[in-house]
Coordinates of C-alpha atoms and ligand atoms in Angstrom, one line a residue:
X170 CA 19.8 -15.7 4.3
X171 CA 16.9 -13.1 5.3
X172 CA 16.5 -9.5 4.2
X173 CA 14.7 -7.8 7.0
X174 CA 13.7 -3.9 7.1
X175 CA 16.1 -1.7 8.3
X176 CA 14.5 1.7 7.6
X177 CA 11.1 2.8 7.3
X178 CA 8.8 6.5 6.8
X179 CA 5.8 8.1 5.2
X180 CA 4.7 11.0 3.5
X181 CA 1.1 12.4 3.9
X182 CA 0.4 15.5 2.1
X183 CA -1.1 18.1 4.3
X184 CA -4.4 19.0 2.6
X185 CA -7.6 17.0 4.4
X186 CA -10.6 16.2 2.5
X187 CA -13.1 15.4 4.9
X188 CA -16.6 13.9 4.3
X189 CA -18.6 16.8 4.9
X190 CA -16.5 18.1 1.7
X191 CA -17.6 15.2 -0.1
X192 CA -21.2 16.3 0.8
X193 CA -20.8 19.5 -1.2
X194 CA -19.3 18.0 -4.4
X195 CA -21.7 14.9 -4.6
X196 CA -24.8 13.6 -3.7
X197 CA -23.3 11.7 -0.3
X198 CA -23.7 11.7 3.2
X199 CA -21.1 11.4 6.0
X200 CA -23.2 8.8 7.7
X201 CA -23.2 6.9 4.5
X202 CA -19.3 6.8 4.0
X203 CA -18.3 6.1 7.6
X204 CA -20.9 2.8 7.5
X205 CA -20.4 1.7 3.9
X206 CA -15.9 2.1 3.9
X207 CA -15.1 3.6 7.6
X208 CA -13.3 6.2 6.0
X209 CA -13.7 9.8 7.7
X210 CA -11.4 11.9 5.9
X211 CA -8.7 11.6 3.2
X212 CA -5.3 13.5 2.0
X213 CA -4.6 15.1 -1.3
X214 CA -1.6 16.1 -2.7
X215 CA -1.0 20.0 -3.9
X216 CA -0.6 20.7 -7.5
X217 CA 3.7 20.9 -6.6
X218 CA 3.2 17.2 -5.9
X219 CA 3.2 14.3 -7.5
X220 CA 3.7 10.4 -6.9
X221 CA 7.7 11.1 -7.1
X222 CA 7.9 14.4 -4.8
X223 CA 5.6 12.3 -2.3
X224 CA 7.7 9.0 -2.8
X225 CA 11.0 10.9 -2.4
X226 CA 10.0 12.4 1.1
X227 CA 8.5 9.0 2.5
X228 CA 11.6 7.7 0.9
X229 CA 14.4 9.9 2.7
X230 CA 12.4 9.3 6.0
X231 CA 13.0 6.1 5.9
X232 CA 16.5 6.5 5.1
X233 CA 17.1 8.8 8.0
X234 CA 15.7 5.7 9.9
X235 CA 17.9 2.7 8.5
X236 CA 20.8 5.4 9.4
X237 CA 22.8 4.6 5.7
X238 CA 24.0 7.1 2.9
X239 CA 22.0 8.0 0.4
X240 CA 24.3 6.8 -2.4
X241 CA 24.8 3.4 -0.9
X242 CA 20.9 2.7 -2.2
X243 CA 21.7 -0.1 -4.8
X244 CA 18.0 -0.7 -5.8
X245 CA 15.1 1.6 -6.0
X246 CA 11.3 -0.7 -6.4
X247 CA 8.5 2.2 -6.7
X248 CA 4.9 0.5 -5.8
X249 CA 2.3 2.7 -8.0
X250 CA -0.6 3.1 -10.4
X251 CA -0.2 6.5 -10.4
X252 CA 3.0 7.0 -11.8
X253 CA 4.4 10.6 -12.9
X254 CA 3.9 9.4 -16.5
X255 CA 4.0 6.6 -18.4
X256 CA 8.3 7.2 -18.9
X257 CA 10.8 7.7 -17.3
X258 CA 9.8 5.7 -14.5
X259 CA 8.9 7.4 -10.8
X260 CA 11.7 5.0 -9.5
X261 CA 14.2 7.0 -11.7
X262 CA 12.3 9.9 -10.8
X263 CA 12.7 9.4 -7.1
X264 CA 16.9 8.8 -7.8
X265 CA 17.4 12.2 -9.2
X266 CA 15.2 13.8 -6.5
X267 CA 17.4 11.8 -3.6
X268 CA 20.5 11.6 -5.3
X269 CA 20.6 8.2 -5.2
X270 CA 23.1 8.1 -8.3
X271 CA 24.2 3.8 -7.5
X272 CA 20.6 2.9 -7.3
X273 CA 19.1 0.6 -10.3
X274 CA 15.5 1.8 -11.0
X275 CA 12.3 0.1 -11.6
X276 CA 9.0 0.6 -11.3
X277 CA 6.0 -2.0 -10.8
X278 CA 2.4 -1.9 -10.8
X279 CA 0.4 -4.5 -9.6
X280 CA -2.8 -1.9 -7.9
X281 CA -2.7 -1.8 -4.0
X282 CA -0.8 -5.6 -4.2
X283 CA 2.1 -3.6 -5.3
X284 CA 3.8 -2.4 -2.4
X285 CA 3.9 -6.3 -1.3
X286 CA 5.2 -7.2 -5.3
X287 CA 8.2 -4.9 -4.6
X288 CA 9.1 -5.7 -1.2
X289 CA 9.2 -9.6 -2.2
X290 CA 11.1 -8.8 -5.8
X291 CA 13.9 -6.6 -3.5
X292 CA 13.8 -9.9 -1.1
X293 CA 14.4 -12.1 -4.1
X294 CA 17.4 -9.4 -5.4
X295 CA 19.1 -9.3 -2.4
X296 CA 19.0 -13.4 -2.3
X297 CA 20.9 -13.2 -5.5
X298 CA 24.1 -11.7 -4.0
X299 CA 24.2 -9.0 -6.4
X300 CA 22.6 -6.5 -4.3
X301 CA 23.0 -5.1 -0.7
X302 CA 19.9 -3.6 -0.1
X303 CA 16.6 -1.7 -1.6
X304 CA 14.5 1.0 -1.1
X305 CA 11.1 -0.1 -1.6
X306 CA 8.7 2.9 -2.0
X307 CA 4.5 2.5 -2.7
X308 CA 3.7 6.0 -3.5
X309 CA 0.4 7.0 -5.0
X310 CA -1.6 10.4 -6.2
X311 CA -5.2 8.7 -6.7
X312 CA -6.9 12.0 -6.5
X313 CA -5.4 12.7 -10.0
X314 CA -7.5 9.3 -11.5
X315 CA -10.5 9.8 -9.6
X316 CA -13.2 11.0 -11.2
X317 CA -14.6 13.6 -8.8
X318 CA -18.6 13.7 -9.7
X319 CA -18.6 9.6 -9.2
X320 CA -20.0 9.3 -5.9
X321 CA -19.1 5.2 -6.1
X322 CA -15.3 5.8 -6.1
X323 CA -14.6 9.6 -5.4
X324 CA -15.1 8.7 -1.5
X325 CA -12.5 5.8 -1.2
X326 CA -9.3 7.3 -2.2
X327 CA -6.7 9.0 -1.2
X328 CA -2.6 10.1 -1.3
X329 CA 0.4 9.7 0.2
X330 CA 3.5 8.0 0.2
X331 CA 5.6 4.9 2.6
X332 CA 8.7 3.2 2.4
X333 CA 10.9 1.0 3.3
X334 CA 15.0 0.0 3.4
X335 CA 15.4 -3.6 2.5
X336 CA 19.3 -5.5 4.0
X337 CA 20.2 -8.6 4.3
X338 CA 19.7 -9.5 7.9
X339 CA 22.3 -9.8 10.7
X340 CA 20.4 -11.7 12.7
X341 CA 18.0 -14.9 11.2
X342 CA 15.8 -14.4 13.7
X343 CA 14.7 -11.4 12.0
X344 CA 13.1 -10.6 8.4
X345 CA 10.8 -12.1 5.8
X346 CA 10.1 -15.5 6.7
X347 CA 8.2 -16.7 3.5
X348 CA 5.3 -15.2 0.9
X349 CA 2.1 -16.2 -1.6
X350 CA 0.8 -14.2 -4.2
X351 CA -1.8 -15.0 -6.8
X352 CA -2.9 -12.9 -10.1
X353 CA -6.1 -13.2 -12.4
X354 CA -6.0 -11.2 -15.6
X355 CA -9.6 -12.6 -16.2
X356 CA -11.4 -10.3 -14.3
X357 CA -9.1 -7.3 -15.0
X358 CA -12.6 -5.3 -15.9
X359 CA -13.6 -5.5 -12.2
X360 CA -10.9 -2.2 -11.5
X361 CA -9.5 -0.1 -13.9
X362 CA -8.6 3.3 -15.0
X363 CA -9.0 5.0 -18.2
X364 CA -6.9 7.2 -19.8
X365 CA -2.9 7.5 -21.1
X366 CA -2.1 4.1 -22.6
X367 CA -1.9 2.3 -25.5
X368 CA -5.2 1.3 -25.5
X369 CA -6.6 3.3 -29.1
X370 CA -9.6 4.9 -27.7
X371 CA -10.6 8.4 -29.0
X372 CA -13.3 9.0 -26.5
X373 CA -10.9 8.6 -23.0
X374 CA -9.2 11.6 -23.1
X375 CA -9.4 11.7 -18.9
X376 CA -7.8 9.0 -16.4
X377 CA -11.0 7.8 -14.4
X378 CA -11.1 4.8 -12.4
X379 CA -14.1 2.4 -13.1
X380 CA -15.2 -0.4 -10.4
X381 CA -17.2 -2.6 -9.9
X382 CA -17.6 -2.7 -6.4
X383 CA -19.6 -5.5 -5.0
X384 CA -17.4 -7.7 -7.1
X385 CA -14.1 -6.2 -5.6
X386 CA -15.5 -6.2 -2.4
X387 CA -16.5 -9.9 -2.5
X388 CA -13.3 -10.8 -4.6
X389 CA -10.7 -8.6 -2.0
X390 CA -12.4 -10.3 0.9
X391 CA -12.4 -14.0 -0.1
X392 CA -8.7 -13.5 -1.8
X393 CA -7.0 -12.0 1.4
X394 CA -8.7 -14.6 3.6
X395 CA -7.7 -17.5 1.4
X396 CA -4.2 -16.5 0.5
X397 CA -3.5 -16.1 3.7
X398 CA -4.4 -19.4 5.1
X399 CA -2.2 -21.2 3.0
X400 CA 0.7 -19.2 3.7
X401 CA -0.4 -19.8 7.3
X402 CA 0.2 -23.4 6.0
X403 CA 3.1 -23.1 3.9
X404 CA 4.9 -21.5 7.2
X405 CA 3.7 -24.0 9.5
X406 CA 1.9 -20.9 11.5
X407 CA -1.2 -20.8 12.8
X408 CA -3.2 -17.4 13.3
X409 CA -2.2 -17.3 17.1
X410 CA 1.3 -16.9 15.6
X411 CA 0.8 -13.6 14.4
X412 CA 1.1 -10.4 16.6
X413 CA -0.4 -7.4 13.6
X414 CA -1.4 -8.0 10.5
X415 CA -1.0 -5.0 8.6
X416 CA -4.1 -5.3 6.0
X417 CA -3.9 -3.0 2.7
X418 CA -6.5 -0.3 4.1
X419 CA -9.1 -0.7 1.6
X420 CA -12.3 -0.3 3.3
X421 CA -12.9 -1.2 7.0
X422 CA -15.7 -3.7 6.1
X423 CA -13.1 -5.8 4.2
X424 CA -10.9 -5.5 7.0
X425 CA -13.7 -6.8 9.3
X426 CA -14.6 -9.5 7.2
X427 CA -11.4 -11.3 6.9
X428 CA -10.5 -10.7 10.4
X429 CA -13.6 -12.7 10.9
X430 CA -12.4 -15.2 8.5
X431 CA -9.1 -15.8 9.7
X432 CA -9.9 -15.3 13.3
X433 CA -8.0 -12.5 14.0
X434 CA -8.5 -10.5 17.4
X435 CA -9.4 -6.5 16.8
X436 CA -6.0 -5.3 18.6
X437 CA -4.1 -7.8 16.0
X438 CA -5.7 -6.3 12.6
X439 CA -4.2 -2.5 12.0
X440 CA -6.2 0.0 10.7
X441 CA -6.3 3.7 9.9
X442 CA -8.3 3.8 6.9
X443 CA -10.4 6.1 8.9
X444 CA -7.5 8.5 8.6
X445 CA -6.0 8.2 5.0
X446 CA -9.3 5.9 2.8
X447 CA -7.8 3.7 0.3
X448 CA -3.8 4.8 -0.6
X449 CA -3.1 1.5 -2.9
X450 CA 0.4 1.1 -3.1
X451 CA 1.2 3.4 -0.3
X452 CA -1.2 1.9 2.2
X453 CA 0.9 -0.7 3.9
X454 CA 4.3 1.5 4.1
X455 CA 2.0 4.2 5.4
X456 CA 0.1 2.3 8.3
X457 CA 3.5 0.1 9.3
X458 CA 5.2 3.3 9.6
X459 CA 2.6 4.3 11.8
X460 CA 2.4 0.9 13.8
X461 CA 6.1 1.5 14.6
X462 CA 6.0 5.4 15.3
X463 CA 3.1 4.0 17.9
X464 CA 5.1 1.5 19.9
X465 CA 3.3 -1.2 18.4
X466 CA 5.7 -2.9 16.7
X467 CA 7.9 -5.2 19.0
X468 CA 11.1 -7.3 18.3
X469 CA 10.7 -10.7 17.4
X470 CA 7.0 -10.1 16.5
X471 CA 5.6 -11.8 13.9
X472 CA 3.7 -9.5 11.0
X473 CA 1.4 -10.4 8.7
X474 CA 1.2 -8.3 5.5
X475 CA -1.4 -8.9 2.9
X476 CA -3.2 -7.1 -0.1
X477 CA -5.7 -7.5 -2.8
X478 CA -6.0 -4.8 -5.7
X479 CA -6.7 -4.2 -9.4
X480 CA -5.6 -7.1 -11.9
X481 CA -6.5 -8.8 -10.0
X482 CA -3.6 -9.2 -8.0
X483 CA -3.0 -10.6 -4.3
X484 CA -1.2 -11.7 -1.6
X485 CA 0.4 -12.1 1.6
X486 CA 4.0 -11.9 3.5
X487 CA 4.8 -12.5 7.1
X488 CA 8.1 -11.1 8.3
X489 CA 9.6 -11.7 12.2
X490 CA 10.5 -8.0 12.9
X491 CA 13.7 -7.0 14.1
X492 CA 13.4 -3.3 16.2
X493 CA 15.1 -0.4 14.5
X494 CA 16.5 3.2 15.9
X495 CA 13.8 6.0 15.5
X496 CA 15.4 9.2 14.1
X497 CA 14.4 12.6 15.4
X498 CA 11.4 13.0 13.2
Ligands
ACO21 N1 -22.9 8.0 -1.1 C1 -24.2 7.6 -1.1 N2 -24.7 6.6 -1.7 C2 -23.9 5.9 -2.5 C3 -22.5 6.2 -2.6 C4 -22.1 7.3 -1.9 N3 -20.8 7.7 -1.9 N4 -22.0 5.3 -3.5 C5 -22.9 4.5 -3.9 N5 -24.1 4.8 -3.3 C6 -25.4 4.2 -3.5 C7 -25.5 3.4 -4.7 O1 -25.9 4.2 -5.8 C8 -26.6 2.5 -4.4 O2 -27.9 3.1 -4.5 P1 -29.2 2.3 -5.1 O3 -29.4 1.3 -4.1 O4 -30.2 3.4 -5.1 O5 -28.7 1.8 -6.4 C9 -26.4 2.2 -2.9 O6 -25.6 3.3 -2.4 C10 -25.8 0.9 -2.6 O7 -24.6 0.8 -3.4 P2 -23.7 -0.5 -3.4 O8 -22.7 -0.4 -4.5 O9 -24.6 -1.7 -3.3 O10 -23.0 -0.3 -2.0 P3 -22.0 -1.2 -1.2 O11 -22.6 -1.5 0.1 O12 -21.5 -2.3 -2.1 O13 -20.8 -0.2 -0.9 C11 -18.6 0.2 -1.8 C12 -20.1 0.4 -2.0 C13 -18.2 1.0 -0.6 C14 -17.9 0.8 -3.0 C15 -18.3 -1.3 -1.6 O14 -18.8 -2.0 -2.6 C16 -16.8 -1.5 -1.5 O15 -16.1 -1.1 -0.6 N6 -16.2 -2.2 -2.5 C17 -14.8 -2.5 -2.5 C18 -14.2 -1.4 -3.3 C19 -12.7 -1.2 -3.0 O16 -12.2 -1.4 -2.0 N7 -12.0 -0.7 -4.1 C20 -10.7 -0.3 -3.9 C21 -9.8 -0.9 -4.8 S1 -9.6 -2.6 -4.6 C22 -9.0 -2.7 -3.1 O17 -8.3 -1.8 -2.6 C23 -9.4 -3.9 -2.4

């Protein structure tokens, strides 16, 4: 049996930080950004808003699209490392915004691998017969962690919101055809944020997110490329075989290098990081969402998904996609 996705939709918010902004609150140029990341501008949410309010629009978007009740939702998987707080989870968050009153509610974090975590842990739920389908949300409010006088980090991020309905497949030819992840808690220090945990530490009173970047860079480059090969493997699939991969937007120079790597022709690698910087979680609902609303997305196409983020975490999932209705937007 497959589970395929039946539904999918995003939620930027409507404030744009552009570089030139970035110019007035650090030392940074726009010429620097655009060459170093590719990123030109960035959203961030409103003070309303938060990881769940975001989630919850992407979320009945791609409701809308799958065309099924709201209280039919048996699972709901949120994808974040910016959660509302550290309890009640933004999944259960999410059901009381939607209504989703049948829905079991987790969360997961596993960085900007997490979207990917969810969508294979639904997978794996729905194989188990107890479960019909999932709602599979990466939401993310960044802008709230970032420490806005860093210069090294403040220009990568962003928020915004993607997701995705999960059902078992009516057709085998369609849905997710097989996955790899990989996880090393050894070089957890290369990414991390500060602040509200459990961690006794009287001097963090602020979230902040601390990187290392050269590291990640060289670590998010060689990960994606590798994993992905031996899934290629694993599948019996060769490169050719795949009509978009839908990279985690990171940083376009990552994108470059493994599309270099793995061979991959410019029209087959996805990209809007220009648009949105880095949305973790968020960024692979948001920019599929936008590969389908773009007519790029065409039935029986193969997809390659694949991610690398704090942890470390990574990995990569290639689904056969089956073409859904699009709703009146
Ligand atoms: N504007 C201007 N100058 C800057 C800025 C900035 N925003 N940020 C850093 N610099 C300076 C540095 O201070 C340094 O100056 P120095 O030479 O005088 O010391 C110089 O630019 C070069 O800095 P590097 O860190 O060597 O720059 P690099 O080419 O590595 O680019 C970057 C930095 C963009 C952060 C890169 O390392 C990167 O993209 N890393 C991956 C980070 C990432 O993607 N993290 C997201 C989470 S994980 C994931 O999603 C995969």
């Amino acid at each position: 049996m497959q589970t395929t996705i039946t539904g999918l939709g995003s939620y930027l918010p409507e404030k744009i930080l552009t570089n030139a902004d970035l110019e007035k609150m650090v030392d940074t140029s726009n010429e620097w950004i655009i060459e170093r990341t590719g990123v030109s501008e960035r959203r961030i949410l409103s003070k309303e808003e938060s990881s769940s309010t975001m989630g919850a629009e992407a979320a009945l978007a791609a409701i809308r699209a799958a065309d099924i009740s709201v209280k039919s939702i048996d699972l709901i998987i949120v994808a974040t490392c910016s959660p509302d707080g550290m309890f009640p989870s933004t999944a259960n968050r999410i059901q009381a915004i939607i209504g989703a009153k049948n829905a079991v509610c987790f969360d997961i974090n596993s960085a900007c691998n997490g979207f990917l975590s969810g969508l294979i842990v639904g997978n794996s739920l729905i194989n188990s017969k107890q479960y019909n389908n999932a709602l599979i949300i990466g939401s993310e409010a960044l802008s709230r962690l970032v420490d806005w006088s860093d210069r090294n980090t403040c220009v990568l991020f962003g928020d915004g919101a993607g997701a995705v309905i999960l059902e078992k497949s009516k057709n085998d030819a369609f849905g997710i055809v097989d996955f790899q992840f990989g996880s090393d808690g050894n070089n957890g220090d290369l990414l991390f944020a500060t602040g509200p945990g459990s961690i006794k530490n009287e001097l963090v009173k602020e979230a902040k997110i601390i990187m290392d970047g050269q590291n990640v860079f060289k670590h998010a480059v060689n990960t994606m490329s590798a994993v992905t090969k031996d899934l290629l493997k694993q599948t019996n699939l060769t490169i050719e075989d795949i009509d978009l991969c839908i990279p985690h937007q990171a940083n376009i120079r990552i994108l470059n290098a493994i599309a270099k790597n793995l061979s991959i022709d410019e029209g087959a690698m996805f990209s809007n990081v220009n648009k949105y910087g880095n949305t973790s979680a968020a960024s692979i609902p948001i920019a599929l969402t936008e590969a389908f609303y773009a007519n790029m997305l065409n039935e029986g196409d193969t997809l390659l998904f694949t991610a690398f983020g704090a942890g470390l975490n990574w990995g990569s999932v290639i689904l056969n996609w089956g073409q859904i209705n699009k709703p009146e937007k």
